[in-house]
Every structure is written in structure tokens, then in C-alpha cells.
mmCIF file with all atom_site columns, C-alpha atoms and ligand atoms in Angstrom:
data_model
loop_
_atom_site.group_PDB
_atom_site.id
_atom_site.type_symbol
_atom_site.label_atom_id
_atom_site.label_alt_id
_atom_site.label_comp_id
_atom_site.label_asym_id
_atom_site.label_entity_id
_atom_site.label_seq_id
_atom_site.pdbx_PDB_ins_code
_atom_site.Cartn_x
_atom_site.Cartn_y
_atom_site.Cartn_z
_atom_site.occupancy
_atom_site.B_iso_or_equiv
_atom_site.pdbx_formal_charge
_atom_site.auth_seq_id
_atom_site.auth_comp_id
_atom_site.auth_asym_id
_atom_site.auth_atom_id
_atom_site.pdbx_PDB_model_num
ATOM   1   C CA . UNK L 1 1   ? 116.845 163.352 178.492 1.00 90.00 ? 26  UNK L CA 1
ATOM   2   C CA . UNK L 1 2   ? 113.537 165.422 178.909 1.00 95.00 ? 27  UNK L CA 1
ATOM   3   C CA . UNK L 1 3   ? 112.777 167.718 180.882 1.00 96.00 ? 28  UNK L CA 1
ATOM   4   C CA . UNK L 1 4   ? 110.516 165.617 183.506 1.00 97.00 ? 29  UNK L CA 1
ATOM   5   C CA . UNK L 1 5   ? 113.752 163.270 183.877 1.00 98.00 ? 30  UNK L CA 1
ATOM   6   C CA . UNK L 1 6   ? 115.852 166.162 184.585 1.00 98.00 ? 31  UNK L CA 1
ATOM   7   C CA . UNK L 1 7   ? 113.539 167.080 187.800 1.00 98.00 ? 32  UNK L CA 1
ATOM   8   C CA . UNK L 1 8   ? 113.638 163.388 188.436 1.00 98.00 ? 33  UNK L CA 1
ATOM   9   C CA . UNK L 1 9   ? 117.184 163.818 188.636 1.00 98.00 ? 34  UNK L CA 1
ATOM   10  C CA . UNK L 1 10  ? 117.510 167.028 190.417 1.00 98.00 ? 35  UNK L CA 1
ATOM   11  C CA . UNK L 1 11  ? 115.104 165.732 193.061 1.00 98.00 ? 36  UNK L CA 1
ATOM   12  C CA . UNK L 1 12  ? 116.869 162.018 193.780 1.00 98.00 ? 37  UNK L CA 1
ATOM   13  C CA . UNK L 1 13  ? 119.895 164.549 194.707 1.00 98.00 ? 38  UNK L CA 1
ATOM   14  C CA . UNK L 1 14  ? 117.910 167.271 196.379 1.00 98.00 ? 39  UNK L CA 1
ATOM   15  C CA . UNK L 1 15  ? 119.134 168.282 199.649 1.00 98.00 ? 40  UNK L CA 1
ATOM   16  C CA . UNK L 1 16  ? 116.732 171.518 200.138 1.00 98.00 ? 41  UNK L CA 1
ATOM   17  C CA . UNK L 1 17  ? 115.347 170.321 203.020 1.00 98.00 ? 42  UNK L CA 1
ATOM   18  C CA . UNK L 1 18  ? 115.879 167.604 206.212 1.00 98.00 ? 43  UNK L CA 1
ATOM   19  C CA . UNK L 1 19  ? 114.040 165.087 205.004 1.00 98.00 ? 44  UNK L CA 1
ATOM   20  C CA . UNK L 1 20  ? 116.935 164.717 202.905 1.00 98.00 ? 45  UNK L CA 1
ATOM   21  C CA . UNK L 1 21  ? 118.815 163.288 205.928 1.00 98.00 ? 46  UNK L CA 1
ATOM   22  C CA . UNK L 1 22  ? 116.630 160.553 207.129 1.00 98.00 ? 47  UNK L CA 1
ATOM   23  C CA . UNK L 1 23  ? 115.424 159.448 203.211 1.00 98.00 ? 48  UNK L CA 1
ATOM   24  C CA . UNK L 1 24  ? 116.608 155.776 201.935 1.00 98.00 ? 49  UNK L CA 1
ATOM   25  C CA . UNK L 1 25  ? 116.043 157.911 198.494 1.00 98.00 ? 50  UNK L CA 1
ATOM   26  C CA . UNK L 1 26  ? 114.140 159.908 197.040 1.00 98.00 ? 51  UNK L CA 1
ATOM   27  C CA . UNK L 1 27  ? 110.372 159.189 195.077 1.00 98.00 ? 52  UNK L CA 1
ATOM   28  C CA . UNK L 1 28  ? 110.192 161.476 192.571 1.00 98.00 ? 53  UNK L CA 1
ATOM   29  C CA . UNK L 1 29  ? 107.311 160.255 190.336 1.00 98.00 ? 54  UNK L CA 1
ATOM   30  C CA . UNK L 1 30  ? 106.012 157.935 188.231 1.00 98.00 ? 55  UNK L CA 1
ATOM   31  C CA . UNK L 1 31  ? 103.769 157.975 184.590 1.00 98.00 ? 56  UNK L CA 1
ATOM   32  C CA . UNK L 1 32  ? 104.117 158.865 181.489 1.00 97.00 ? 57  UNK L CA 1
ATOM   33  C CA . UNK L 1 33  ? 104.834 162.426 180.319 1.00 97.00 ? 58  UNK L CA 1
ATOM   34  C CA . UNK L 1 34  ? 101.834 162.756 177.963 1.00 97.00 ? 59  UNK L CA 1
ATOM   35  C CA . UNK L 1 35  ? 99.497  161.500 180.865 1.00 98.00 ? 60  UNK L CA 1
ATOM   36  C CA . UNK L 1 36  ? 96.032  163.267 181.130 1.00 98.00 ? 61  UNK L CA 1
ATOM   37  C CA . UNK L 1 37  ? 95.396  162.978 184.745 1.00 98.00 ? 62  UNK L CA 1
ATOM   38  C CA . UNK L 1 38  ? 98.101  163.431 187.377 1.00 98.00 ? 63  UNK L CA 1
ATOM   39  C CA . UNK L 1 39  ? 97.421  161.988 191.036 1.00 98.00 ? 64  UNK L CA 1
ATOM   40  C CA . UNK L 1 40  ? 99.375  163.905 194.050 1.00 98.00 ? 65  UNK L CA 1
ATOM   41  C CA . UNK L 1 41  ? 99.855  162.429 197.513 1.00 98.00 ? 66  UNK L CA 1
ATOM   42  C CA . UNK L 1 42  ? 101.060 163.778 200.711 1.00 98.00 ? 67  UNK L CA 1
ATOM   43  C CA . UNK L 1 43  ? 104.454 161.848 200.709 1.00 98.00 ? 68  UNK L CA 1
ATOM   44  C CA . UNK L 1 44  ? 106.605 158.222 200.789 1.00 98.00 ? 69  UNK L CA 1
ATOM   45  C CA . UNK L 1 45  ? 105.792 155.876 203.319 1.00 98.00 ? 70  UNK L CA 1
ATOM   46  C CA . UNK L 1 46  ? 108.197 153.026 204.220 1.00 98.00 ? 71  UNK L CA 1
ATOM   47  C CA . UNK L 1 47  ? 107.530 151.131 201.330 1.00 98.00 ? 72  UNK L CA 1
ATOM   48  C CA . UNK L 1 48  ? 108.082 154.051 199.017 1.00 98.00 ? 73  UNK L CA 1
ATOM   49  C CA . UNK L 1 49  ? 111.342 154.833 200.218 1.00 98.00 ? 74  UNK L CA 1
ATOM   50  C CA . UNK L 1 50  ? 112.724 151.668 200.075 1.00 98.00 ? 75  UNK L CA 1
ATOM   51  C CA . UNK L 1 51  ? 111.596 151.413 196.832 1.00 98.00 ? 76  UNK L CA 1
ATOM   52  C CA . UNK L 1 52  ? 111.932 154.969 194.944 1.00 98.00 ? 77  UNK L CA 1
ATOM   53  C CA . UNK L 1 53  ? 108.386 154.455 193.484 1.00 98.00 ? 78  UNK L CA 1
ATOM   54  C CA . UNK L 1 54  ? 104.801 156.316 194.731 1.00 98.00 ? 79  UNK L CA 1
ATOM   55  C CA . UNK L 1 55  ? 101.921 154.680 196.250 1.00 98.00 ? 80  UNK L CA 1
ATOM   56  C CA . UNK L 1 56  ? 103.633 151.024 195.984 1.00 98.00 ? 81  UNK L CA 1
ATOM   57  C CA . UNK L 1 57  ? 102.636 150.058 199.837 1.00 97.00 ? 82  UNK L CA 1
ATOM   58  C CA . UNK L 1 58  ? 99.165  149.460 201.285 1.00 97.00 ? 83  UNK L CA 1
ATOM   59  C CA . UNK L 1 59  ? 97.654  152.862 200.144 1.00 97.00 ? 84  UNK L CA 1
ATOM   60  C CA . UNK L 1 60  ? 99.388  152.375 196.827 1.00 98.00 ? 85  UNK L CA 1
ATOM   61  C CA . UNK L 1 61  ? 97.195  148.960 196.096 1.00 98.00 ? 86  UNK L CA 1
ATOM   62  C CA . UNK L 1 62  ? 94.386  150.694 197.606 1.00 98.00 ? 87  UNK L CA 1
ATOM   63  C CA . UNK L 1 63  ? 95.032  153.529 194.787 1.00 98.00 ? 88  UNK L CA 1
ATOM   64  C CA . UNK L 1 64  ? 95.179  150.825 192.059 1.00 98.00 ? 89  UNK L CA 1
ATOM   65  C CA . UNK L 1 65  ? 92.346  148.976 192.810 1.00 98.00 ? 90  UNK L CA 1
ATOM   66  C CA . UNK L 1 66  ? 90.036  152.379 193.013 1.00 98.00 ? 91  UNK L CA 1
ATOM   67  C CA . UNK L 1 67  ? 91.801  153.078 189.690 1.00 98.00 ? 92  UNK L CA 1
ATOM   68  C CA . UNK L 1 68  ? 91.070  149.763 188.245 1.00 98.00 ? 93  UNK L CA 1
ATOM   69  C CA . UNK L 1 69  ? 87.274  149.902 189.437 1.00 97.00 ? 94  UNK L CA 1
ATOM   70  C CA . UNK L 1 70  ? 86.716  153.093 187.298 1.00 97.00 ? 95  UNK L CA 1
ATOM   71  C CA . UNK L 1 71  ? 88.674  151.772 184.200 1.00 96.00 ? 96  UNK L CA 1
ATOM   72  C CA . UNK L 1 72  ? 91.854  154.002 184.835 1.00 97.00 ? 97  UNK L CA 1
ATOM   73  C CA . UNK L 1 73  ? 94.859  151.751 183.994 1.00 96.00 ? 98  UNK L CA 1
ATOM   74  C CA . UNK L 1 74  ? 98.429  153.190 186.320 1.00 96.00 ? 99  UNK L CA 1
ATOM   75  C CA . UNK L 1 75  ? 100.446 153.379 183.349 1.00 96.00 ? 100 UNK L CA 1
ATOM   76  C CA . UNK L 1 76  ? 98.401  155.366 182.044 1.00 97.00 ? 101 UNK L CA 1
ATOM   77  C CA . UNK L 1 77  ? 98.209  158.512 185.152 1.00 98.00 ? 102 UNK L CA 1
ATOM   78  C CA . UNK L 1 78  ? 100.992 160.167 186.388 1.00 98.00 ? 103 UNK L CA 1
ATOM   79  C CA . UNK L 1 79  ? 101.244 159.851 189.920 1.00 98.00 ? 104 UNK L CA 1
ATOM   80  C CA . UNK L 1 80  ? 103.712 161.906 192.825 1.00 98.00 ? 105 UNK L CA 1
ATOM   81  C CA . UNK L 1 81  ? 103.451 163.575 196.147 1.00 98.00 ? 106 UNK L CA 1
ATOM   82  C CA . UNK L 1 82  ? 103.726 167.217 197.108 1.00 98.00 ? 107 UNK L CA 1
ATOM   83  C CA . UNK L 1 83  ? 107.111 166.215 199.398 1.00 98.00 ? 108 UNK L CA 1
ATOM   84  C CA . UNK L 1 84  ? 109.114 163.643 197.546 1.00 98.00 ? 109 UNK L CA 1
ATOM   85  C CA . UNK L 1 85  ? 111.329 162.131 200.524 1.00 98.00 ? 110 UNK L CA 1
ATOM   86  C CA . UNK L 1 86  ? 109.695 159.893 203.114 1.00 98.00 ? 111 UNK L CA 1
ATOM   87  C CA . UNK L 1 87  ? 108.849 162.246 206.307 1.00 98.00 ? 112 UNK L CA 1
ATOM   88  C CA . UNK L 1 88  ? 110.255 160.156 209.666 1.00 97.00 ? 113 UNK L CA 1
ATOM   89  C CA . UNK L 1 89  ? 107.656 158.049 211.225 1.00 95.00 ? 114 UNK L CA 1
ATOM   90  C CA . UNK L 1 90  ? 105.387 158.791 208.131 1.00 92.00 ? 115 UNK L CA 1
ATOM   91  C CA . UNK L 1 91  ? 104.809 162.633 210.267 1.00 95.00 ? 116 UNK L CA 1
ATOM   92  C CA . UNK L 1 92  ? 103.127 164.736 208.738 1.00 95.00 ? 117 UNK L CA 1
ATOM   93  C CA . UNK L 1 93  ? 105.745 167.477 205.608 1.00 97.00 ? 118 UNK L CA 1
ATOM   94  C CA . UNK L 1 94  ? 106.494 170.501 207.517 1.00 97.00 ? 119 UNK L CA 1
ATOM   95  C CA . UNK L 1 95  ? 105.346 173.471 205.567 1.00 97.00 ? 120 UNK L CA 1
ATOM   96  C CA . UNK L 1 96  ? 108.860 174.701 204.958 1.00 98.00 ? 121 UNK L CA 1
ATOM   97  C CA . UNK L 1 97  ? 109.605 171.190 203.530 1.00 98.00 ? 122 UNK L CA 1
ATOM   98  C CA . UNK L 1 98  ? 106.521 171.141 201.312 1.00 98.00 ? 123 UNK L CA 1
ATOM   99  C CA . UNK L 1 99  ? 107.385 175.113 199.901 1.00 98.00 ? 124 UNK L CA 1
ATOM   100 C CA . UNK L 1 100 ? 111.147 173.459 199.590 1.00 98.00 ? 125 UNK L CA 1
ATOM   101 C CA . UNK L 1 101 ? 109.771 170.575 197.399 1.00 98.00 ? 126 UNK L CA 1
ATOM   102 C CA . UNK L 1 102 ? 107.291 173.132 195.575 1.00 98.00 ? 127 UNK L CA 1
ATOM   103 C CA . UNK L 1 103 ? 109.135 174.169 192.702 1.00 98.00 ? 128 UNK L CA 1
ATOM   104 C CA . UNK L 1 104 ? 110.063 170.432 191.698 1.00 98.00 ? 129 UNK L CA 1
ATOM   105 C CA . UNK L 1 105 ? 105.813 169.879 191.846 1.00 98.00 ? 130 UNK L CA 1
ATOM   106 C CA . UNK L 1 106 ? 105.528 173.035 189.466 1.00 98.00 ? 131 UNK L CA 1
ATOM   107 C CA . UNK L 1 107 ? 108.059 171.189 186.956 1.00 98.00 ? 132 UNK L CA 1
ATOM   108 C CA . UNK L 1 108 ? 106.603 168.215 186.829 1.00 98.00 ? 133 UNK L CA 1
ATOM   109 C CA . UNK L 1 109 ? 102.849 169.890 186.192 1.00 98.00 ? 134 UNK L CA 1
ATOM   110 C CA . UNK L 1 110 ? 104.252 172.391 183.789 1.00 98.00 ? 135 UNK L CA 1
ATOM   111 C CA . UNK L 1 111 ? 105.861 169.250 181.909 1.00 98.00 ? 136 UNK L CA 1
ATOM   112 C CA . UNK L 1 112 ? 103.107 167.408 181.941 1.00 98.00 ? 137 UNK L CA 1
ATOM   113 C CA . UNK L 1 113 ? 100.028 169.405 181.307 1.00 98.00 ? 138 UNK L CA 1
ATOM   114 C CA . UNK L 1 114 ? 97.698  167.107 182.917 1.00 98.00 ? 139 UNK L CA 1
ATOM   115 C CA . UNK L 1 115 ? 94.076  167.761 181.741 1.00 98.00 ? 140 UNK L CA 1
ATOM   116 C CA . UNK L 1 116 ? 92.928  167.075 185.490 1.00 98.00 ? 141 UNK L CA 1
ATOM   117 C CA . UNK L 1 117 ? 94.851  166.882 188.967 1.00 98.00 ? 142 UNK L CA 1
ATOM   118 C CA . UNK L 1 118 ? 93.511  164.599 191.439 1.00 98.00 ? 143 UNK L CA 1
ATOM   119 C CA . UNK L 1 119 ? 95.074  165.625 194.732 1.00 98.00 ? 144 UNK L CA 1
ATOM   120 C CA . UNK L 1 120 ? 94.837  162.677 197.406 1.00 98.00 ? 145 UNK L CA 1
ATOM   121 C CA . UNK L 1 121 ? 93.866  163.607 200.997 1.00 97.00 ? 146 UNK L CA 1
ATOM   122 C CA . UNK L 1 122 ? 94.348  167.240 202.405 1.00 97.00 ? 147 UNK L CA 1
ATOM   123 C CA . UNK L 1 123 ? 97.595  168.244 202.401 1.00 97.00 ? 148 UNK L CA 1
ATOM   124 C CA . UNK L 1 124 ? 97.843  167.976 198.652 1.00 98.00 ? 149 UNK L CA 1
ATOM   125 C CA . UNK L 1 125 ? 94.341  169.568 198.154 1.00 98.00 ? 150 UNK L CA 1
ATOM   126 C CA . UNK L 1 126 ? 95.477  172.995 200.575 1.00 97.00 ? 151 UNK L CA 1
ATOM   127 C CA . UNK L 1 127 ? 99.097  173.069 199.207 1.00 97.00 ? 152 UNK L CA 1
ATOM   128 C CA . UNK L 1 128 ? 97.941  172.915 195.161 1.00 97.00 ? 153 UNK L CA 1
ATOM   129 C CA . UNK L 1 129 ? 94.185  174.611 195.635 1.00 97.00 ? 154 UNK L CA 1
ATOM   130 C CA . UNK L 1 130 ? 93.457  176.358 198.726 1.00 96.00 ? 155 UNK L CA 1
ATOM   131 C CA . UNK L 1 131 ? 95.100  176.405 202.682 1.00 96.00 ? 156 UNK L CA 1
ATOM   132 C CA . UNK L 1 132 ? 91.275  176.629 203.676 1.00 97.00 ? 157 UNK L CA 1
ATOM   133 C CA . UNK L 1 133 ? 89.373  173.718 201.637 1.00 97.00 ? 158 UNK L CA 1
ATOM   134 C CA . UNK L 1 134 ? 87.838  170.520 202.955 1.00 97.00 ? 159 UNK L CA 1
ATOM   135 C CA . UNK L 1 135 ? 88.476  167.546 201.637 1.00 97.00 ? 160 UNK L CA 1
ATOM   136 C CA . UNK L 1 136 ? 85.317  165.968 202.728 1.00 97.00 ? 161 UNK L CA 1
ATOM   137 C CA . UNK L 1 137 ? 83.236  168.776 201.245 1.00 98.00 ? 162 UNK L CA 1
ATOM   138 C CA . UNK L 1 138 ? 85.039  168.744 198.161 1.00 98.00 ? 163 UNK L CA 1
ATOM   139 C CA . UNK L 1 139 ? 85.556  165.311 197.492 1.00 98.00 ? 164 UNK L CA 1
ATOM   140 C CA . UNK L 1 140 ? 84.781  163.942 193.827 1.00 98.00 ? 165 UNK L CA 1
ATOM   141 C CA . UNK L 1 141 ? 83.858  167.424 192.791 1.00 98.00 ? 166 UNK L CA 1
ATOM   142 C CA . UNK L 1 142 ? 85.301  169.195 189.556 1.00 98.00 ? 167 UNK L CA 1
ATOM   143 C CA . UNK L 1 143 ? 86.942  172.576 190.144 1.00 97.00 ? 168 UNK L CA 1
ATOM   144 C CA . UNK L 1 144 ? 89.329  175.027 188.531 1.00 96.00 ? 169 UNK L CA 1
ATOM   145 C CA . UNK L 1 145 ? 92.117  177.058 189.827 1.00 95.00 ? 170 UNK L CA 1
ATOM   146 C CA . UNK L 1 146 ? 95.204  178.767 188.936 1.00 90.00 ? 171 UNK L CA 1
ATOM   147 C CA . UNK L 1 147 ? 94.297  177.667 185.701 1.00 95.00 ? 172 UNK L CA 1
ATOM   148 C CA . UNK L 1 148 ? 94.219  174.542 185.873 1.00 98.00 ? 173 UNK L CA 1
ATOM   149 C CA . UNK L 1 149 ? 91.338  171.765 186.540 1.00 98.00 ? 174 UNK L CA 1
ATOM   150 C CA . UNK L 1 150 ? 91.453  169.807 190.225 1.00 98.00 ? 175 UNK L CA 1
ATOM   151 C CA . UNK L 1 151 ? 89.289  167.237 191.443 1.00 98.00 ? 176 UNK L CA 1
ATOM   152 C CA . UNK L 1 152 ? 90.423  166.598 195.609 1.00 98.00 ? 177 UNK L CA 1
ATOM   153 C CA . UNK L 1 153 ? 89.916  163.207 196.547 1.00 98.00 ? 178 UNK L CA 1
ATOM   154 C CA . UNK L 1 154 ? 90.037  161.079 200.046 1.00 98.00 ? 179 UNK L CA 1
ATOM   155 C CA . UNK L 1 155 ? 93.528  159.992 200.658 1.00 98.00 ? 180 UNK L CA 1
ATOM   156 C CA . UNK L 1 156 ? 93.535  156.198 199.489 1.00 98.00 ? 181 UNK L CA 1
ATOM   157 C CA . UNK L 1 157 ? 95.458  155.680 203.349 1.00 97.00 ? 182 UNK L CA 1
ATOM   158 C CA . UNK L 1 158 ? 92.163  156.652 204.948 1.00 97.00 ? 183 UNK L CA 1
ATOM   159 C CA . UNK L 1 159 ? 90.035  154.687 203.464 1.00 93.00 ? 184 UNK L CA 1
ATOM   160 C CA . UNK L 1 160 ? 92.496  151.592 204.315 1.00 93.00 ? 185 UNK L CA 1
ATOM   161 C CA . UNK L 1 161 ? 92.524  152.470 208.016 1.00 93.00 ? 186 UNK L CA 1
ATOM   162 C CA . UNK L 1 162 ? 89.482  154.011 208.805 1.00 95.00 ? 187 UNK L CA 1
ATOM   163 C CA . UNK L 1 163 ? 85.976  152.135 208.332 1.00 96.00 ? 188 UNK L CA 1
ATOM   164 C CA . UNK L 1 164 ? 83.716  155.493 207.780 1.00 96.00 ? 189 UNK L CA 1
ATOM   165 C CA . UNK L 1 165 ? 86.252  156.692 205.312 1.00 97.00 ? 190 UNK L CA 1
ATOM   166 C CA . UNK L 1 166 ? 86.088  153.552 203.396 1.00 97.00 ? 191 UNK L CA 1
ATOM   167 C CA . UNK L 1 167 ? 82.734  154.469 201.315 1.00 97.00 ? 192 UNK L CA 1
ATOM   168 C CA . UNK L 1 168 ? 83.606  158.716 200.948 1.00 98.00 ? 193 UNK L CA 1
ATOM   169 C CA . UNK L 1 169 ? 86.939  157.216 199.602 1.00 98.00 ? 194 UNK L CA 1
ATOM   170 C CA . UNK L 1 170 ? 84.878  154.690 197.011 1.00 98.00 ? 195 UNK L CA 1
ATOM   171 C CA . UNK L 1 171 ? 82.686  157.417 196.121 1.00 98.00 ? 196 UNK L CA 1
ATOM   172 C CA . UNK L 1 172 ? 84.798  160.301 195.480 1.00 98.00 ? 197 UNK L CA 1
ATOM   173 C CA . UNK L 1 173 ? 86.784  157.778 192.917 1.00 98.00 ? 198 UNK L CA 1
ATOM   174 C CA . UNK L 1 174 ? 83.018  157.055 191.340 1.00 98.00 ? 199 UNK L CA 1
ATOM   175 C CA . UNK L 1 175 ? 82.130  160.414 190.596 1.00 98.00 ? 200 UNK L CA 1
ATOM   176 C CA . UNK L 1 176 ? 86.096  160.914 189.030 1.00 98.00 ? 201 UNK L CA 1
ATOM   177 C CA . UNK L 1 177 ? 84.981  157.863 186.824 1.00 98.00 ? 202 UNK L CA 1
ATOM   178 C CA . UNK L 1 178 ? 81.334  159.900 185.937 1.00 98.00 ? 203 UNK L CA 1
ATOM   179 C CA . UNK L 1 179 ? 83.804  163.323 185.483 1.00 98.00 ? 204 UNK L CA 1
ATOM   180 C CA . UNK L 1 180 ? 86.448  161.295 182.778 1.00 97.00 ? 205 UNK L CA 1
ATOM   181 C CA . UNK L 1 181 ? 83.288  159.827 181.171 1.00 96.00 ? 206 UNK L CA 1
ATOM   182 C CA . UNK L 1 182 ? 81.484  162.901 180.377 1.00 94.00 ? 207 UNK L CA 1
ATOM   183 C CA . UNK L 1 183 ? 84.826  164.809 179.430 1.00 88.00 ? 208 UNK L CA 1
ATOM   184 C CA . UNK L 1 184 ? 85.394  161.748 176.618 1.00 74.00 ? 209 UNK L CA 1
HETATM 185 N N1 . LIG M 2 .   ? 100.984 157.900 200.738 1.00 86.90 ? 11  LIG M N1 1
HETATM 186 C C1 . LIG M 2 .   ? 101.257 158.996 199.986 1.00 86.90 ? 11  LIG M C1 1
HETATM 187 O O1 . LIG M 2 .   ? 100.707 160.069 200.199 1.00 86.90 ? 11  LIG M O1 1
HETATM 188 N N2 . LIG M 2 .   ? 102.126 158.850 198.996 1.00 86.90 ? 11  LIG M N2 1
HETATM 189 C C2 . LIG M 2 .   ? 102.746 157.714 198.701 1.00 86.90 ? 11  LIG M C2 1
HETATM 190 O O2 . LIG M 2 .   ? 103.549 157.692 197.755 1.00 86.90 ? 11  LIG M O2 1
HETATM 191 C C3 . LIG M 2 .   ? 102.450 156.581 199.499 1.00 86.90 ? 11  LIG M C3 1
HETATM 192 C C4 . LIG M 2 .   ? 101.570 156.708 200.509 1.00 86.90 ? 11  LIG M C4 1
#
């Protein structure tokens, strides 16, 4: 078993924080181990409780087809959340529940070594980059910390259900396409 299953398995038993009480089960990830780009999310929605994969409800076809219209296939990303149980009524994580689900997020980037994180929507982009950044500014932009190489993105979600998101969102996912085409 590698290592990335082993946090798969350690987080489908987790019980670090509440969320563990209210979860169907837990979402740990989904991708390959040798993928280049990871994608992070806030955290399950209905859909992805129920079924123990990421992004598989509304947002989750919205991810695919902005995937699909810059040439980026899902098998070939990685794609999680920074809190891997479903929060109740889709709430916003907690901050003790996100720094409880931390370390498993550390795991699965130090297994992977993605070439480029995309975090999706602001509560990835101030847990994994900075408390203080702006989506909106930063959206579709290429930018390093910690040592490693982020590009924030528009949550797929608010594209879906908000109309002035919808073209942001679409945009954001172009220049990713013009940032994987220049880095070959
Ligand atoms: N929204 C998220 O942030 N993550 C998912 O897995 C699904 C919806």
C-alpha cells in the first residue's frame, strides 16, 4: 500500500474533529499519485458524502467541464478539499476543524509533489497561501509560496450559483490553461 493510501485510510477513520459525527464517510481524495496539478476545495457537499468521492455533485461537473474546456482530463489531476468530512448544512469548516484535517492535506502534497496547486474558492486559497489573500484579485494568477507553486481559482460552486461569478470563474480556468501551456 503507498503512502497516499495509507492517509486515505487514516482519514476514512479519522475522528480528530466533529465533523466526524455527522459524516456518511469520509472523502479523502481522488487522482493519481504522480499527478502534476492538484485541485483543493473547501469540503464534501451532500453528494460527496454519500459518495466518498470529491467534486462529484453540481460543482463537481462544473469542475470537469472547466477542466475539459482547457484540455485537462480528471484522471489525470489530483483533486481533495482542505476538510475531508462533509460540514452540516454544507456550513462553512471551522478553523479548528480545518488545522485538525491539516496534517492529512500536508501528506497528501508531500506524496504527491504536484508541480502546481490550484486551490478552489477562498478558504483553500487562505488556509494553503495566505489568511489575508483575495480570491478575486488573485484569481488565474501564478504564485509561489512555502515552496511550492499555487494558482487560486473561483470556487467552481460560485460560478454555478451566482451569475457575475460565472465569467471570473471561466476566466481564471483560461489563464490556468495559458499557465500549463507555457510551462509545456
Ligand atoms: N465543493 C467542494 O469544495 N468540494 C467538494 O468536494 C464538492 C463541492
Amino acid at each position: 500500500m503507498s503512502l497516499l493510501d495509507r492517509i486515505a485510510e487514516q482519514i476514512r477513520a479519522c475522528t480528530r474533529c466533529r465533523l466526524s459525527e455527522t459524516r456518511t464517510q469520509a472523502v479523502p481524495g481522488a487522482g493519481p499519485e504522480d499527478a502534476r496539478i492538484m485541485f483543493v476545495g473547501e469540503g464534501p457537499g451532500r453528494d460527496e458524502d454519500l459518495q466518498g468521492e470529491p467534486f462529484v455533485g453540481a460543482a463537481g461537473q462544473m469542475l470537469t467541464r472547466l477542466l475539459d474546456s482547457i484540455g485537462l482530463s480528471r484522471e489525470v489531476v489530483y483533486i481533495t478539499n482542505i476538510v475531508k468530512c462533509r460540514p452540516p448544512d454544507n456550513r462553512d469548516p471551522r478553523p479548528d476543524e480545518v488545522e485538525a484535517c491539516r496534517e492529512y492535506l500536508d501528506g497528501q502534497i508531500a506524496c504527491i509533489q504536484p508541480a502546481l496547486i490550484c486551490t478552489l474558492g477562498a478558504p483553500a486559497l487562505k488556509t494553503l497561501v495566505d489568511p489575508t489573500a483575495s480570491v478575486m484579485r488573485l484569481n488565474g494568477t501564478i504564485m509561489q509560496r512555502h515552496g511550492l507553486t499555487f494558482v487560486p481559482l473561483i470556487h467552481p460552486a460560485a460560478g454555478l450559483h451566482r451569475e457575475s461569478m460565472k465569467q471570473p470563474m471561466e476566466d481564471g480556468f483560461r489563464r490556468l490553461g495559458e499557465i500549463l501551456a507555457q510551462r509545456g
